[in-house]
Each structure stands twice: as structure tokens, then as C-alpha cells.
Amino acid sequence: MSKREVNIGDRFIGDGHPVYVIAEIGINHNGSLDLAKELIFGAVGAGADCVKFQKRTPELCVPQEQWQLERDTPWGRMTYIDYRRKVEFGVDDYAEIDRYCRQLGIAWTASCWDEPSVDFMEQFEPPFYKMASASLTDLPLLRKARATGRPLMISTGMSTMEEIVAAVQAIGTHDHADRPSLMIAHATSTYPCKVDELNLLMIHTLKERYPGVPVGYSGHETGLSPSLAAVALGASFLERHITLDRAMWGTDQAASVELVGFERLVRDVRDIQKSLGDGVKRVYDSELGPRAKLRRVRAAA
């Protein structure tokens, strides 16, 4: 059986490595570069390994029948297509994000929702691509991301097991040099998600189905305990949306974690992974004193 790990730049994701924590900024920046930088700074302070954005070409991702639908936004009432354009960062914005992340020493990447967005992101040489659950059945897009040669992380929310199998068959688990390069995230795509629909045991199901593939968890629930349980169940990576304020305007804010909570989450993830150990029973030096003092009967030689 191949080792369950994927090399992303100077790090590995997989068994025997620290849980890789992704702070999903997504579009919670609401089109503000200053807000995005606040979130990056907070993610670094919390101890995250990576921040992630979302990149779309609005004209390709918004169905034309929705373009002229009007909605209230922080910038006033506007059409949906204009709103989607408003929250998209361009090349200058991402160049500043790239500079800022390098300055703070944190990796960054993006979920690309269409093929031109993959081409756009390539100029920044992300360590890996993350494909959203909505894109799992978009095989041309998955193949486009795979063709870059970068490791690929796919999310499995709103998907059947058959759709997951079809996606993995279409893109494979290894790159063109036969190196492990696929990671799979269990997810439920409800924002926020009810606890009884999280189905965390799917982490075991996916690990059994794909023994050479790192499996992680992308959580959209309120609260932290399910994400911690996912780590205890063996998730190799963890992704949670972050925000400055869950009451802010935006579709993903309510399913996000505020920075204080995210810092606590990362701390507890590290403690849980340390506490899991290696499964080999041993007597620790710290137990020798209590053992000599408290045992009435010694084990037979």
C-alpha cells in the first residue's frame, strides 16, 4: 500500500504529518483588500498553515437568467452579475495578497470555479488547488486543474458516492510523474450545516476506499467540536471558513468561525493530534512513581 501523503511545496499532507489547517477566506472579504489582509493576519496569528480564496469569472459562473436579477448589497441595490463582479479580486489585488502572504510566511491558494480562473491563478504558482464541492462533477474543470501538475484537493459535499468515484477515476490519484497528488475532503454543503447531517464517519469510508489518498474535512457547521472530532477520526487536513464577524453581510459569514474561535480551534487541533499518539502501549517515565506507589501486586516476571 502506498504511503498516504502528498507533497505540497515544502510540506506534506497525510499520515504521520501535522494536520494541515486551511483558513477559508473565500469571499468573506466582501471585495475589500483591507478586509482580506485582516483575515490573513488573523489566520497567521491563529497558527493556520494556509489561507484560501475563491476565484470566478462571473460571466461563466452566473447563469444568464440570473444576471439582471436585482438584490440589496452593501453597495446599494444592483444586479446579481454586477454584485459578483464587485466581490471578485483582480490581478493587482492578488499580487498584493501574494506579497502579503509571503511577508507573513503563510501559504495561499484558491478554489477556481472555471477554466480561465485556473489560468489566472497559475501566475501565482499556488502550492495546490482546492476544488469546491459544486465543481466535483465538472470533469473538464477538474482535468484543467490536474493538467497544471499541482496537487489537487477535492471536496465532496452535495455529492453521491458514485459521483465521487467518477471524479477520482477521471483525474486519478497520482500526477504525470506517478507521485501521489490527490486529496479528498469530506463535506456537507449546507451553510451552516446541522450537526446530524455532518456524517463524520465518511472520513473512515473515504480512507478505506482510497488507502493512498489523504482524507480531510471541510466543515460548515457552527461551533468547533465536530471539526475537532474529525481530527480525532483521522482527518489529515481541516478547512474552516473564517470571518471577522459572523453577523457581517455575506452568504458564508454565518457558517464561518470568528478569529478568536479559530485560534482556539487550531490550538485544540494541535493538542488532539499530540494526544492520539501512535497506538503502541508503553509505560511513561511520569508513570513510574505512581506505579511503584500504588500497585499492590506486581506483574509476574
mmCIF file of C-alpha atoms in Angstrom:
data_model
loop_
_atom_site.group_PDB
_atom_site.id
_atom_site.type_symbol
_atom_site.label_atom_id
_atom_site.label_comp_id
_atom_site.label_asym_id
_atom_site.label_seq_id
_atom_site.Cartn_x
_atom_site.Cartn_y
_atom_site.Cartn_z
ATOM 1 C CA MET A 1 0.000 0.000 0.000
ATOM 2 C CA SER A 2 1.395 3.424 -0.921
ATOM 3 C CA LYS A 3 2.010 5.901 1.870
ATOM 4 C CA ARG A 4 -0.922 8.217 2.422
ATOM 5 C CA GLU A 5 0.803 11.577 1.896
ATOM 6 C CA VAL A 6 1.024 14.356 -0.699
ATOM 7 C CA ASN A 7 3.895 16.797 -1.084
ATOM 8 C CA ILE A 8 2.806 20.450 -1.363
ATOM 9 C CA GLY A 9 5.859 22.650 -1.697
ATOM 10 C CA ASP A 10 7.947 22.266 1.463
ATOM 11 C CA ARG A 11 5.205 20.437 3.369
ATOM 12 C CA PHE A 12 3.425 17.097 3.352
ATOM 13 C CA ILE A 13 -0.253 16.423 3.974
ATOM 14 C CA GLY A 14 -1.088 12.936 5.164
ATOM 15 C CA ASP A 15 -0.492 10.259 7.755
ATOM 16 C CA GLY A 16 2.320 10.990 10.176
ATOM 17 C CA HIS A 17 2.296 14.724 9.467
ATOM 18 C CA PRO A 18 0.714 17.603 11.407
ATOM 19 C CA VAL A 19 -2.893 18.305 10.476
ATOM 20 C CA TYR A 20 -2.829 20.899 7.696
ATOM 21 C CA VAL A 21 -5.187 23.722 8.692
ATOM 22 C CA ILE A 22 -6.717 25.839 5.921
ATOM 23 C CA ALA A 23 -8.387 29.145 6.784
ATOM 24 C CA GLU A 24 -11.022 29.621 4.078
ATOM 25 C CA ILE A 25 -11.444 33.340 3.466
ATOM 26 C CA GLY A 26 -13.426 32.634 0.309
ATOM 27 C CA ILE A 27 -15.460 35.743 -0.455
ATOM 28 C CA ASN A 28 -15.830 36.820 3.194
ATOM 29 C CA HIS A 29 -13.633 39.793 2.294
ATOM 30 C CA ASN A 30 -16.680 41.278 0.508
ATOM 31 C CA GLY A 31 -14.432 42.722 -2.184
ATOM 32 C CA SER A 32 -12.214 44.616 0.278
ATOM 33 C CA LEU A 33 -8.458 44.025 0.068
ATOM 34 C CA ASP A 34 -8.009 45.582 3.512
ATOM 35 C CA LEU A 35 -10.525 43.148 4.977
ATOM 36 C CA ALA A 36 -8.794 40.247 3.222
ATOM 37 C CA LYS A 37 -5.472 41.281 4.758
ATOM 38 C CA GLU A 38 -7.046 41.480 8.224
ATOM 39 C CA LEU A 39 -8.264 37.913 7.783
ATOM 40 C CA ILE A 40 -4.859 36.733 6.553
ATOM 41 C CA PHE A 41 -3.188 38.378 9.548
ATOM 42 C CA GLY A 42 -5.680 36.721 11.903
ATOM 43 C CA ALA A 43 -5.169 33.319 10.291
ATOM 44 C CA VAL A 44 -1.417 33.620 10.742
ATOM 45 C CA GLY A 45 -1.878 34.620 14.388
ATOM 46 C CA ALA A 46 -4.114 31.602 14.935
ATOM 47 C CA GLY A 47 -1.484 29.231 13.539
ATOM 48 C CA ALA A 48 -3.125 28.254 10.234
ATOM 49 C CA ASP A 49 -0.972 26.673 7.538
ATOM 50 C CA CYS A 50 -2.758 28.185 4.547
ATOM 51 C CA VAL A 51 -5.388 30.743 3.583
ATOM 52 C CA LYS A 52 -7.717 30.120 0.676
ATOM 53 C CA PHE A 53 -9.763 32.354 -1.586
ATOM 54 C CA GLN A 54 -12.305 31.704 -4.341
ATOM 55 C CA LYS A 55 -11.769 32.784 -7.935
ATOM 56 C CA ARG A 56 -14.545 33.023 -10.505
ATOM 57 C CA THR A 57 -15.193 34.504 -13.912
ATOM 58 C CA PRO A 58 -18.677 35.880 -13.171
ATOM 59 C CA GLU A 59 -19.821 35.717 -16.803
ATOM 60 C CA LEU A 60 -19.108 31.971 -16.831
ATOM 61 C CA CYS A 61 -20.299 31.069 -13.330
ATOM 62 C CA VAL A 62 -23.539 33.032 -13.067
ATOM 63 C CA PRO A 63 -26.413 31.636 -15.198
ATOM 64 C CA GLN A 64 -27.516 34.287 -17.676
ATOM 65 C CA GLU A 65 -31.099 34.199 -16.411
ATOM 66 C CA GLN A 66 -29.782 35.484 -13.060
ATOM 67 C CA TRP A 67 -27.617 38.289 -14.420
ATOM 68 C CA GLN A 68 -30.259 41.030 -14.255
ATOM 69 C CA LEU A 69 -31.911 39.936 -11.002
ATOM 70 C CA GLU A 70 -31.553 42.765 -8.526
ATOM 71 C CA ARG A 71 -30.502 42.398 -4.905
ATOM 72 C CA ASP A 72 -29.594 44.584 -1.971
ATOM 73 C CA THR A 73 -25.864 44.710 -1.263
ATOM 74 C CA PRO A 74 -23.517 46.748 0.963
ATOM 75 C CA TRP A 75 -23.007 48.979 -2.110
ATOM 76 C CA GLY A 76 -26.712 49.525 -2.714
ATOM 77 C CA ARG A 77 -29.164 47.732 -4.958
ATOM 78 C CA MET A 78 -27.562 46.219 -8.051
ATOM 79 C CA THR A 79 -27.891 43.329 -10.489
ATOM 80 C CA TYR A 80 -26.530 39.976 -9.428
ATOM 81 C CA ILE A 81 -23.878 39.940 -12.164
ATOM 82 C CA ASP A 82 -22.618 43.358 -11.049
ATOM 83 C CA TYR A 83 -22.512 42.137 -7.449
ATOM 84 C CA ARG A 84 -20.473 39.083 -8.466
ATOM 85 C CA ARG A 85 -18.052 41.355 -10.311
ATOM 86 C CA LYS A 86 -17.821 43.602 -7.254
ATOM 87 C CA VAL A 87 -16.599 40.845 -4.941
ATOM 88 C CA GLU A 88 -14.018 39.457 -7.372
ATOM 89 C CA PHE A 89 -10.381 40.344 -6.856
ATOM 90 C CA GLY A 90 -8.266 41.122 -9.916
ATOM 91 C CA VAL A 91 -4.594 40.662 -10.706
ATOM 92 C CA ASP A 92 -3.404 43.674 -8.682
ATOM 93 C CA ASP A 93 -5.368 42.518 -5.633
ATOM 94 C CA TYR A 94 -3.986 39.005 -5.794
ATOM 95 C CA ALA A 95 -0.475 40.312 -6.388
ATOM 96 C CA GLU A 96 -0.790 42.196 -3.093
ATOM 97 C CA ILE A 97 -2.249 39.112 -1.377
ATOM 98 C CA ASP A 98 0.681 37.089 -2.694
ATOM 99 C CA ARG A 99 3.175 39.673 -1.409
ATOM 100 C CA TYR A 100 1.460 39.906 1.978
ATOM 101 C CA CYS A 101 1.273 36.130 2.466
ATOM 102 C CA ARG A 102 4.945 35.780 1.577
ATOM 103 C CA GLN A 103 5.773 38.533 4.060
ATOM 104 C CA LEU A 104 3.849 36.745 6.827
ATOM 105 C CA GLY A 105 5.114 33.293 5.848
ATOM 106 C CA ILE A 106 1.795 31.601 5.103
ATOM 107 C CA ALA A 107 0.782 29.625 2.016
ATOM 108 C CA TRP A 108 -2.260 30.646 -0.005
ATOM 109 C CA THR A 109 -4.376 29.164 -2.747
ATOM 110 C CA ALA A 110 -7.829 29.468 -4.291
ATOM 111 C CA SER A 111 -10.796 27.408 -5.372
ATOM 112 C CA CYS A 112 -11.183 28.019 -9.108
ATOM 113 C CA TRP A 113 -14.735 27.778 -10.395
ATOM 114 C CA ASP A 114 -13.964 27.878 -14.122
ATOM 115 C CA GLU A 115 -11.109 27.158 -16.527
ATOM 116 C CA PRO A 116 -9.984 30.784 -17.103
ATOM 117 C CA SER A 117 -9.689 31.166 -13.340
ATOM 118 C CA VAL A 118 -7.201 28.283 -13.291
ATOM 119 C CA ASP A 119 -5.172 30.049 -15.981
ATOM 120 C CA PHE A 120 -5.382 33.252 -13.928
ATOM 121 C CA MET A 121 -4.168 31.579 -10.729
ATOM 122 C CA GLU A 122 -1.240 29.861 -12.421
ATOM 123 C CA GLN A 123 0.734 33.129 -12.483
ATOM 124 C CA PHE A 124 0.890 32.954 -8.673
ATOM 125 C CA GLU A 125 2.094 29.331 -8.561
ATOM 126 C CA PRO A 126 -0.139 28.099 -5.712
ATOM 127 C CA PRO A 127 1.131 25.028 -3.808
ATOM 128 C CA PHE A 128 -2.091 23.148 -4.647
ATOM 129 C CA TYR A 129 -5.601 23.718 -5.948
ATOM 130 C CA LYS A 130 -8.779 23.135 -3.974
ATOM 131 C CA MET A 131 -11.913 22.392 -5.978
ATOM 132 C CA ALA A 132 -15.262 23.217 -4.395
ATOM 133 C CA SER A 133 -17.960 20.615 -3.831
ATOM 134 C CA ALA A 134 -20.054 22.317 -6.514
ATOM 135 C CA SER A 135 -17.282 21.512 -9.015
ATOM 136 C CA LEU A 136 -16.971 17.792 -8.264
ATOM 137 C CA THR A 137 -18.994 16.794 -11.323
ATOM 138 C CA ASP A 138 -17.349 19.437 -13.559
ATOM 139 C CA LEU A 139 -14.860 16.987 -15.028
ATOM 140 C CA PRO A 140 -13.404 19.395 -17.625
ATOM 141 C CA LEU A 141 -12.596 21.838 -14.815
ATOM 142 C CA LEU A 142 -11.066 19.091 -12.648
ATOM 143 C CA ARG A 143 -8.938 17.953 -15.577
ATOM 144 C CA LYS A 144 -7.880 21.549 -16.228
ATOM 145 C CA ALA A 145 -6.652 21.910 -12.648
ATOM 146 C CA ARG A 146 -4.997 18.494 -12.810
ATOM 147 C CA ALA A 147 -3.176 19.448 -16.027
ATOM 148 C CA THR A 148 -1.262 22.174 -14.155
ATOM 149 C CA GLY A 149 0.707 19.422 -12.424
ATOM 150 C CA ARG A 150 -0.122 20.830 -8.995
ATOM 151 C CA PRO A 151 -1.603 18.662 -6.204
ATOM 152 C CA LEU A 152 -5.387 18.705 -6.202
ATOM 153 C CA MET A 153 -7.783 18.729 -3.255
ATOM 154 C CA ILE A 154 -11.437 17.972 -4.000
ATOM 155 C CA SER A 155 -14.463 18.476 -1.742
ATOM 156 C CA THR A 156 -17.345 16.013 -1.740
ATOM 157 C CA GLY A 157 -20.339 17.931 -0.389
ATOM 158 C CA MET A 158 -23.685 17.666 -2.228
ATOM 159 C CA SER A 159 -22.327 14.547 -3.968
ATOM 160 C CA THR A 160 -23.225 10.881 -4.168
ATOM 161 C CA MET A 161 -20.607 8.187 -3.669
ATOM 162 C CA GLU A 162 -20.960 7.373 -7.365
ATOM 163 C CA GLU A 163 -20.096 10.974 -8.264
ATOM 164 C CA ILE A 164 -17.028 10.860 -6.016
ATOM 165 C CA VAL A 165 -15.863 7.619 -7.640
ATOM 166 C CA ALA A 166 -16.406 9.070 -11.125
ATOM 167 C CA ALA A 167 -14.403 12.196 -10.285
ATOM 168 C CA VAL A 168 -11.481 10.220 -8.862
ATOM 169 C CA GLN A 169 -11.500 7.903 -11.872
ATOM 170 C CA ALA A 170 -11.455 10.909 -14.218
ATOM 171 C CA ILE A 171 -8.461 12.654 -12.635
ATOM 172 C CA GLY A 172 -6.579 9.815 -10.934
ATOM 173 C CA THR A 173 -4.773 9.834 -7.611
ATOM 174 C CA HIS A 174 -1.249 10.445 -8.996
ATOM 175 C CA ASP A 175 0.297 13.107 -11.216
ATOM 176 C CA HIS A 176 2.084 12.586 -14.533
ATOM 177 C CA ALA A 177 5.274 11.632 -12.649
ATOM 178 C CA ASP A 178 3.343 8.979 -10.683
ATOM 179 C CA ARG A 179 3.568 10.948 -7.428
ATOM 180 C CA PRO A 180 0.566 10.920 -5.053
ATOM 181 C CA SER A 181 -1.188 14.211 -5.700
ATOM 182 C CA LEU A 182 -4.879 13.878 -4.802
ATOM 183 C CA MET A 183 -6.541 14.800 -1.503
ATOM 184 C CA ILE A 184 -10.222 14.313 -0.692
ATOM 185 C CA ALA A 185 -12.235 16.399 1.768
ATOM 186 C CA HIS A 186 -15.427 15.097 3.317
ATOM 187 C CA ALA A 187 -18.025 17.862 3.479
ATOM 188 C CA THR A 188 -21.741 18.587 3.724
ATOM 189 C CA SER A 189 -22.716 21.613 1.652
ATOM 190 C CA THR A 190 -25.228 23.352 3.899
ATOM 191 C CA TYR A 191 -24.359 26.786 5.304
ATOM 192 C CA PRO A 192 -24.485 26.404 8.244
ATOM 193 C CA CYS A 193 -24.850 22.635 8.482
ATOM 194 C CA LYS A 194 -26.920 20.821 11.100
ATOM 195 C CA VAL A 195 -24.916 18.536 13.367
ATOM 196 C CA ASP A 196 -26.945 15.446 12.455
ATOM 197 C CA GLU A 197 -26.063 15.909 8.766
ATOM 198 C CA LEU A 198 -22.277 16.104 9.195
ATOM 199 C CA ASN A 199 -21.773 12.321 8.850
ATOM 200 C CA LEU A 200 -18.164 12.418 10.041
ATOM 201 C CA LEU A 201 -17.743 8.659 9.717
ATOM 202 C CA MET A 202 -17.486 9.288 5.980
ATOM 203 C CA ILE A 203 -13.865 10.138 6.789
ATOM 204 C CA HIS A 204 -13.342 6.437 7.565
ATOM 205 C CA THR A 205 -15.318 5.417 4.476
ATOM 206 C CA LEU A 206 -13.155 7.542 2.188
ATOM 207 C CA LYS A 207 -9.918 6.395 3.834
ATOM 208 C CA GLU A 208 -10.914 2.767 3.339
ATOM 209 C CA ARG A 209 -11.965 3.367 -0.275
ATOM 210 C CA TYR A 210 -8.777 5.281 -1.155
ATOM 211 C CA PRO A 211 -5.955 3.910 1.022
ATOM 212 C CA GLY A 212 -3.240 6.014 -0.619
ATOM 213 C CA VAL A 213 -5.126 9.328 -0.525
ATOM 214 C CA PRO A 214 -5.042 11.841 2.360
ATOM 215 C CA VAL A 215 -8.581 12.479 3.566
ATOM 216 C CA GLY A 216 -9.641 15.605 5.400
ATOM 217 C CA TYR A 217 -12.680 17.588 6.454
ATOM 218 C CA SER A 218 -14.199 20.827 5.192
ATOM 219 C CA GLY A 219 -16.652 21.981 7.848
ATOM 220 C CA HIS A 220 -19.577 24.372 7.522
ATOM 221 C CA GLU A 221 -21.168 23.849 10.924
ATOM 222 C CA THR A 222 -21.494 26.371 13.718
ATOM 223 C CA GLY A 223 -19.244 25.562 16.658
ATOM 224 C CA LEU A 224 -15.918 23.780 16.821
ATOM 225 C CA SER A 225 -16.487 20.322 18.304
ATOM 226 C CA PRO A 226 -17.309 18.479 15.020
ATOM 227 C CA SER A 227 -14.098 19.767 13.440
ATOM 228 C CA LEU A 228 -12.147 18.529 16.452
ATOM 229 C CA ALA A 229 -13.923 15.178 16.187
ATOM 230 C CA ALA A 230 -12.903 14.995 12.510
ATOM 231 C CA VAL A 231 -9.260 15.322 13.535
ATOM 232 C CA ALA A 232 -9.706 12.617 16.171
ATOM 233 C CA LEU A 233 -11.212 10.413 13.442
ATOM 234 C CA GLY A 234 -8.072 10.794 11.359
ATOM 235 C CA ALA A 235 -8.580 13.847 9.128
ATOM 236 C CA SER A 236 -5.210 14.792 7.612
ATOM 237 C CA PHE A 237 -6.328 18.339 6.857
ATOM 238 C CA LEU A 238 -9.029 20.662 8.094
ATOM 239 C CA GLU A 239 -10.698 23.580 6.360
ATOM 240 C CA ARG A 240 -12.979 26.114 8.016
ATOM 241 C CA HIS A 241 -14.317 29.437 6.797
ATOM 242 C CA ILE A 242 -13.132 32.415 8.854
ATOM 243 C CA THR A 243 -14.651 35.855 9.363
ATOM 244 C CA LEU A 244 -14.178 38.973 11.433
ATOM 245 C CA ASP A 245 -17.842 38.890 12.445
ATOM 246 C CA ARG A 246 -20.444 36.202 11.746
ATOM 247 C CA ALA A 247 -23.101 38.929 11.571
ATOM 248 C CA MET A 248 -21.397 40.619 8.616
ATOM 249 C CA TRP A 249 -23.137 40.779 5.252
ATOM 250 C CA GLY A 250 -22.407 37.761 3.054
ATOM 251 C CA THR A 251 -23.726 34.283 2.330
ATOM 252 C CA ASP A 252 -20.853 32.406 4.035
ATOM 253 C CA GLN A 253 -20.452 34.510 7.175
ATOM 254 C CA ALA A 254 -22.930 32.568 9.337
ATOM 255 C CA ALA A 255 -21.121 29.278 8.688
ATOM 256 C CA SER A 256 -17.723 30.809 9.455
ATOM 257 C CA VAL A 257 -15.574 30.930 12.581
ATOM 258 C CA GLU A 258 -14.558 34.251 14.074
ATOM 259 C CA LEU A 259 -10.824 34.689 14.609
ATOM 260 C CA VAL A 260 -10.875 34.158 18.374
ATOM 261 C CA GLY A 261 -12.689 30.867 17.885
ATOM 262 C CA PHE A 262 -10.398 29.898 15.022
ATOM 263 C CA GLU A 263 -7.345 30.419 17.223
ATOM 264 C CA ARG A 264 -8.894 28.116 19.814
ATOM 265 C CA LEU A 265 -9.710 25.579 17.105
ATOM 266 C CA VAL A 266 -6.137 25.436 15.823
ATOM 267 C CA ARG A 267 -4.762 25.137 19.361
ATOM 268 C CA ASP A 268 -7.106 22.257 20.158
ATOM 269 C CA VAL A 269 -6.360 20.520 16.843
ATOM 270 C CA ARG A 270 -2.663 20.509 17.736
ATOM 271 C CA ASP A 271 -3.398 19.164 21.223
ATOM 272 C CA ILE A 272 -5.669 16.420 19.868
ATOM 273 C CA GLN A 273 -3.109 15.232 17.364
ATOM 274 C CA LYS A 274 -0.434 15.092 20.077
ATOM 275 C CA SER A 275 -2.789 13.184 22.365
ATOM 276 C CA LEU A 276 -3.536 10.495 19.768
ATOM 277 C CA GLY A 277 -0.014 9.078 19.969
ATOM 278 C CA ASP A 278 0.972 6.056 17.911
ATOM 279 C CA GLY A 279 -1.193 3.288 19.400
ATOM 280 C CA VAL A 280 1.772 1.411 20.882
ATOM 281 C CA LYS A 281 1.290 0.721 24.599
ATOM 282 C CA ARG A 282 4.159 1.856 26.815
ATOM 283 C CA VAL A 283 4.822 2.905 30.398
ATOM 284 C CA TYR A 284 5.896 6.529 30.527
ATOM 285 C CA ASP A 285 8.563 7.810 32.885
ATOM 286 C CA SER A 286 5.929 10.005 34.509
ATOM 287 C CA GLU A 287 4.031 6.830 35.486
ATOM 288 C CA LEU A 288 6.915 5.113 37.256
ATOM 289 C CA GLY A 289 6.419 6.938 40.551
ATOM 290 C CA PRO A 290 2.652 6.292 40.747
ATOM 291 C CA ARG A 291 3.259 2.702 39.583
ATOM 292 C CA ALA A 292 5.717 1.999 42.436
ATOM 293 C CA LYS A 293 3.479 3.741 44.973
ATOM 294 C CA LEU A 294 0.023 2.499 44.008
ATOM 295 C CA ARG A 295 0.384 -1.049 42.662
ATOM 296 C CA ARG A 296 -0.328 -3.658 45.335
ATOM 297 C CA VAL A 297 0.578 -6.616 43.117
ATOM 298 C CA ARG A 298 3.450 -6.588 40.699
ATOM 299 C CA ALA A 299 3.115 -8.270 37.331
ATOM 300 C CA ALA A 300 4.542 -11.767 37.106
ATOM 301 C CA ALA A 301 8.037 -11.934 35.675
#
